[in-house]
Amino acid sequence: MAGSRRRPGSDHRTLTYSAVAVILVGLVLVSLRFVPGSPFRPTAASHSPAAGTRSSSTPTDRNARPSPSPSPSLEPLPFAAQDLSDLNIKGWYSWSVLDKRTGAIIGSKNMGETSTTASLIKSWVVADYLRRSAEAGRTPSDAKLDDATQIIRDSDNTRAQEFYESVGGSASIKRLISICKLTDSKVASDGGWSRTMLSPRDTARLGLCIDDGRAAGPKWTKWLLNEMRLVRGDGDFGIRKAFPAAEQKQIAIKNGWIDRQKEREYHVNCLAIGDTWTMGVMVRTPFSAASSWQYGMDACEKITEALLRDAT
């Protein structure tokens, strides 16, 4: 039929166009293999070795995160909580140890109970004086620093009273409670430094406050800790005496001892700052049970020895 006749060569052109189309589609598909995110892009698996094997050159999953390495465990403190009833200490006593690295506190069940500090509080009074001087842009004179040395090393009461008054008296103890974040302690009812009420737990916190620089400030902390390591004479007793001689000189201390006529008791208190710990021990012994405060001094050391005894 005339309407169905084809022009010569028409079949050849159709075949040519089809071939070109196939080639173009193929080129597009090939190019898509190199477009990031394309469904035609080969995955790492398509280049991996046979199942069950792994090549060191196989790309890793970029979204996968390596598991964190476990942090090294801390060395244990040289103390362990113990039942101290077999020590047969007369009167009341309490103790607390604070881990400087973690802030964790262990102690006796009554470690939050308070007692009068006596000379132990001088460590704070000197720290408060030094920090406030630096904050005011003042450098204490050599004479004042010598006074501070005698307050810490020799527990000089007259100089301590002068420093206490210069920092505002009981206002200084309120700063202590605030700056060092104490929870049990309070200002003495008569406003005096000797009757400041601290607990062993807060005593250990005071030790941390001195050690980390909050008490004396960045300029004077090292100086104060060194003075506390050089405590001598009657004030050198208690906690650090329980350690080997080589270690004792690295432990900063400030102790307090007094005979309380009103309570008819000897009050003895011990503060120590070690390399990874701080410690507070407090003892109250009735006059009827001891002849002097030496009993409480020995008790501070005995309690520390007992806590060190089975720590490992």
Coordinates of C-alpha atoms in Angstrom, one line a residue:
M1 CA 0.0 0.0 0.0
A2 CA 1.2 3.5 -0.9
G3 CA 0.7 4.8 2.8
S4 CA 2.9 2.0 4.3
R5 CA 5.9 2.4 2.0
R6 CA 9.1 3.6 3.8
R7 CA 11.8 5.8 2.5
P8 CA 15.0 4.1 1.6
G9 CA 17.5 4.2 4.5
S10 CA 14.9 5.0 7.2
D11 CA 15.6 1.7 9.0
H12 CA 19.3 2.5 9.1
R13 CA 18.7 5.9 10.7
T14 CA 16.5 4.5 13.4
L15 CA 19.1 2.0 14.3
T16 CA 21.7 4.7 14.4
Y17 CA 19.6 6.9 16.7
S18 CA 18.9 3.9 19.0
A19 CA 22.6 3.1 19.3
V20 CA 23.5 6.6 20.1
A21 CA 20.8 6.7 22.8
V22 CA 22.1 3.5 24.3
I23 CA 25.7 4.9 24.4
L24 CA 24.5 8.2 26.0
V25 CA 22.6 6.3 28.7
G26 CA 25.6 4.1 29.4
L27 CA 27.8 7.2 29.7
V28 CA 25.4 8.8 32.2
L29 CA 25.2 5.6 34.3
V30 CA 29.0 5.3 34.3
S31 CA 29.4 9.0 35.4
L32 CA 26.8 8.5 38.2
R33 CA 29.1 5.9 39.7
F34 CA 31.5 8.7 40.7
V35 CA 28.9 11.1 42.1
P36 CA 29.0 11.1 46.0
G37 CA 25.7 9.8 47.4
S38 CA 24.6 8.3 44.1
P39 CA 22.7 5.0 44.3
F40 CA 25.0 3.8 41.5
R41 CA 28.2 4.6 43.4
P42 CA 29.9 1.5 44.5
T43 CA 30.1 0.8 48.3
A44 CA 33.2 -0.2 50.2
A45 CA 31.8 -3.7 50.3
S46 CA 31.9 -4.1 46.6
H47 CA 35.6 -3.7 46.7
S48 CA 36.1 -5.8 49.8
P49 CA 37.8 -9.2 49.7
A50 CA 35.7 -12.3 49.9
A51 CA 33.3 -12.8 52.9
G52 CA 35.1 -13.9 56.0
T53 CA 38.3 -11.9 55.3
R54 CA 39.2 -8.4 56.0
S55 CA 41.7 -6.2 54.3
S56 CA 43.8 -3.5 56.1
S57 CA 43.0 -1.1 53.3
T58 CA 39.2 -1.4 53.6
P59 CA 37.7 2.0 54.3
T60 CA 36.3 2.4 57.8
D61 CA 32.8 3.8 58.6
R62 CA 33.2 7.5 59.1
N63 CA 30.3 7.6 61.5
A64 CA 31.7 5.0 63.8
R65 CA 33.5 6.5 66.9
P66 CA 36.2 4.6 68.7
S67 CA 35.3 3.5 72.2
P68 CA 37.0 5.7 74.8
S69 CA 39.9 4.2 76.6
P70 CA 39.1 3.5 80.2
S71 CA 40.5 6.1 82.6
P72 CA 43.3 4.9 84.8
S73 CA 42.0 4.1 88.3
L74 CA 43.2 6.4 91.1
E75 CA 45.6 5.2 93.7
P76 CA 43.7 4.4 96.9
L77 CA 44.1 6.8 99.8
P78 CA 46.3 5.6 102.6
F79 CA 43.3 5.5 104.9
A80 CA 40.3 3.1 105.2
A81 CA 37.3 3.4 107.5
Q82 CA 37.7 1.2 110.5
D83 CA 35.8 0.4 113.7
L84 CA 37.9 2.1 116.3
S85 CA 36.1 0.9 119.4
D86 CA 39.0 -1.3 120.3
L87 CA 41.2 1.8 120.8
N88 CA 39.3 2.5 124.1
I89 CA 39.7 6.3 123.7
K90 CA 38.2 8.1 126.7
G91 CA 35.6 10.8 126.0
W92 CA 34.4 12.0 122.6
Y93 CA 36.3 11.8 119.4
S94 CA 35.6 12.1 115.7
W95 CA 37.5 12.0 112.4
S96 CA 37.1 12.6 108.7
V97 CA 39.3 12.2 105.5
L98 CA 38.7 14.0 102.2
D99 CA 40.1 12.8 98.9
K100 CA 41.5 16.0 97.2
R101 CA 41.2 14.4 93.7
T102 CA 37.5 13.6 93.9
G103 CA 36.0 15.5 96.9
A104 CA 34.8 12.2 98.4
I105 CA 34.7 12.2 102.2
I106 CA 34.8 9.3 104.6
G107 CA 34.7 9.5 108.4
S108 CA 33.2 8.4 111.7
K109 CA 29.4 8.4 112.0
N110 CA 29.6 11.6 114.1
M111 CA 32.0 13.5 111.7
G112 CA 29.5 16.3 111.4
E113 CA 29.4 17.0 115.1
T114 CA 31.3 20.2 116.1
S115 CA 33.8 21.1 118.8
T116 CA 35.8 24.2 119.7
T117 CA 38.8 24.6 117.4
A118 CA 41.3 26.3 119.7
S119 CA 44.5 27.1 117.7
L120 CA 43.6 25.1 114.7
I121 CA 41.6 28.0 113.4
K122 CA 44.7 30.1 113.2
S123 CA 45.4 28.5 109.8
W124 CA 42.3 30.2 108.4
V125 CA 42.9 33.6 110.2
V126 CA 46.4 33.9 108.6
A127 CA 45.0 32.7 105.2
D128 CA 42.2 35.3 105.4
Y129 CA 44.7 38.0 106.2
L130 CA 47.0 37.2 103.3
R131 CA 44.2 36.8 100.7
R132 CA 42.5 40.1 101.7
S133 CA 45.9 41.9 101.6
A134 CA 46.5 40.7 98.1
E135 CA 43.0 41.6 97.0
A136 CA 43.5 45.1 98.3
G137 CA 46.8 45.4 96.4
R138 CA 48.9 45.3 99.6
T139 CA 52.0 43.3 100.3
P140 CA 52.4 42.5 104.1
S141 CA 55.6 43.9 105.6
D142 CA 58.4 41.6 106.6
A143 CA 57.4 42.2 110.2
K144 CA 53.8 41.1 109.5
L145 CA 55.0 38.0 107.6
D146 CA 57.2 37.2 110.6
D147 CA 54.1 37.5 112.8
A148 CA 52.3 35.1 110.5
T149 CA 55.1 32.6 110.7
Q150 CA 55.0 32.7 114.5
I151 CA 51.2 32.2 114.5
I152 CA 51.5 29.1 112.3
R153 CA 54.8 27.5 113.4
D154 CA 54.6 28.4 117.1
S155 CA 50.9 29.1 117.6
D156 CA 51.5 32.5 119.1
N157 CA 48.2 33.6 120.7
T158 CA 48.9 37.3 121.0
R159 CA 49.7 37.8 117.4
A160 CA 46.8 35.6 116.4
Q161 CA 44.4 37.9 118.3
E162 CA 45.9 40.9 116.5
F163 CA 45.4 39.2 113.1
Y164 CA 41.9 38.1 114.0
E165 CA 40.8 41.6 114.9
S166 CA 42.4 43.0 111.7
V167 CA 40.3 40.7 109.5
G168 CA 37.1 41.6 111.3
G169 CA 36.8 39.1 114.0
S170 CA 33.7 36.9 113.6
A171 CA 33.2 38.3 110.1
S172 CA 36.3 36.3 109.2
I173 CA 34.7 33.1 110.4
K174 CA 31.6 33.8 108.3
R175 CA 33.9 34.2 105.3
L176 CA 35.4 30.8 106.2
I177 CA 32.1 29.1 106.2
S178 CA 31.1 30.7 102.9
I179 CA 34.4 30.5 100.9
C180 CA 35.2 27.0 102.0
K181 CA 31.6 25.7 101.8
L182 CA 31.4 24.4 105.3
T183 CA 28.1 22.8 106.3
D184 CA 28.4 22.1 110.1
S185 CA 30.4 25.0 111.5
K186 CA 29.4 28.2 113.2
V187 CA 30.8 31.4 114.7
A188 CA 31.6 31.2 118.5
S189 CA 28.8 32.6 120.7
D190 CA 31.4 35.0 122.3
G191 CA 32.9 35.9 118.9
G192 CA 36.4 34.6 119.9
W193 CA 38.5 32.7 117.4
S194 CA 39.4 29.9 120.0
R195 CA 35.7 28.9 120.4
T196 CA 34.9 28.7 116.7
M197 CA 32.9 25.6 116.2
L198 CA 34.1 23.2 113.5
S199 CA 33.4 19.6 112.8
P200 CA 36.0 17.1 111.6
R201 CA 34.3 17.0 108.3
D202 CA 34.5 20.7 107.9
T203 CA 38.1 20.6 109.2
A204 CA 39.0 18.4 106.3
R205 CA 37.2 20.8 104.0
L206 CA 39.2 23.7 105.5
G207 CA 42.3 21.7 104.6
L208 CA 41.1 21.4 101.0
C209 CA 40.3 25.1 100.9
I210 CA 43.8 26.0 102.0
D211 CA 45.4 23.5 99.6
D212 CA 43.5 24.6 96.5
G213 CA 44.1 28.3 97.0
R214 CA 40.6 29.6 98.0
A215 CA 41.7 30.4 101.5
A216 CA 45.0 32.4 101.1
G217 CA 44.6 33.2 97.4
P218 CA 47.0 32.3 94.5
K219 CA 49.8 34.6 95.7
W220 CA 50.1 33.2 99.2
T221 CA 48.9 29.6 99.2
K222 CA 52.4 28.0 98.6
W223 CA 53.9 30.2 101.3
L224 CA 51.2 29.2 103.8
L225 CA 51.4 25.5 103.1
N226 CA 55.2 25.7 103.6
E227 CA 54.7 27.4 107.0
M228 CA 52.3 24.6 108.0
R229 CA 54.9 22.0 107.1
L230 CA 57.3 23.8 109.4
V231 CA 55.1 23.6 112.5
R232 CA 57.4 22.9 115.5
G233 CA 57.5 22.5 119.2
D234 CA 54.4 21.9 121.2
G235 CA 52.2 22.1 118.1
D236 CA 53.9 19.3 116.2
F237 CA 51.8 16.3 117.1
G238 CA 48.9 14.2 115.9
I239 CA 48.1 13.1 112.4
R240 CA 51.5 13.4 110.6
K241 CA 53.3 11.6 113.5
A242 CA 51.5 8.4 112.4
F243 CA 53.5 8.5 109.1
P244 CA 57.1 7.4 108.4
A245 CA 59.6 10.2 109.2
A246 CA 60.4 10.7 105.5
E247 CA 56.8 11.5 104.7
Q248 CA 56.1 13.7 107.7
K249 CA 57.9 16.8 106.4
Q250 CA 55.6 16.8 103.3
I251 CA 52.4 17.0 105.4
A252 CA 51.1 20.4 106.3
I253 CA 49.4 20.7 109.7
K254 CA 47.8 23.0 112.2
N255 CA 46.7 21.7 115.6
G256 CA 44.7 23.1 118.5
W257 CA 44.8 22.2 122.2
I258 CA 43.2 23.8 125.3
D259 CA 41.8 23.0 128.7
R260 CA 38.2 24.2 128.7
Q261 CA 37.4 25.1 132.3
K262 CA 33.7 25.7 131.6
E263 CA 33.2 22.2 130.1
R264 CA 35.8 20.6 132.4
E265 CA 37.3 19.0 129.3
Y266 CA 40.5 19.0 127.3
H267 CA 39.9 19.9 123.6
V268 CA 42.4 18.7 121.1
N269 CA 42.0 19.1 117.3
C270 CA 44.2 18.1 114.4
L271 CA 44.3 19.3 110.8
A272 CA 46.6 17.7 108.2
I273 CA 47.1 18.2 104.4
G274 CA 48.8 15.4 102.5
D275 CA 49.5 14.8 98.8
T276 CA 46.1 13.4 97.9
W277 CA 44.1 13.9 101.1
T278 CA 43.1 16.2 104.0
M279 CA 42.2 15.0 107.4
G280 CA 40.5 16.3 110.5
V281 CA 40.5 14.7 114.0
M282 CA 38.8 16.1 117.1
V283 CA 39.0 14.8 120.7
R284 CA 37.3 15.9 123.9
T285 CA 38.5 14.3 127.1
P286 CA 37.0 15.0 130.6
F287 CA 39.3 16.3 133.2
S288 CA 38.4 13.3 135.3
A289 CA 39.8 10.9 132.6
A290 CA 43.1 12.6 131.8
S291 CA 45.7 14.8 133.5
S292 CA 46.4 17.1 130.5
W293 CA 45.7 17.6 126.8
Q294 CA 48.6 15.2 126.0
Y295 CA 46.0 12.5 126.1
G296 CA 44.1 14.0 123.2
M297 CA 47.4 14.7 121.3
D298 CA 48.3 11.0 121.6
A299 CA 44.7 10.1 120.6
C300 CA 44.9 12.0 117.3
E301 CA 48.0 10.0 116.4
K302 CA 46.5 6.7 117.6
I303 CA 43.3 7.3 115.6
T304 CA 45.4 8.0 112.4
E305 CA 47.5 4.9 112.9
A306 CA 44.4 2.8 113.3
L307 CA 43.0 4.1 110.0
L308 CA 46.3 3.5 108.2
R309 CA 46.7 0.1 109.7
D310 CA 44.4 -1.9 107.4
A311 CA 44.0 0.6 104.5
T312 CA 45.6 -1.7 102.0

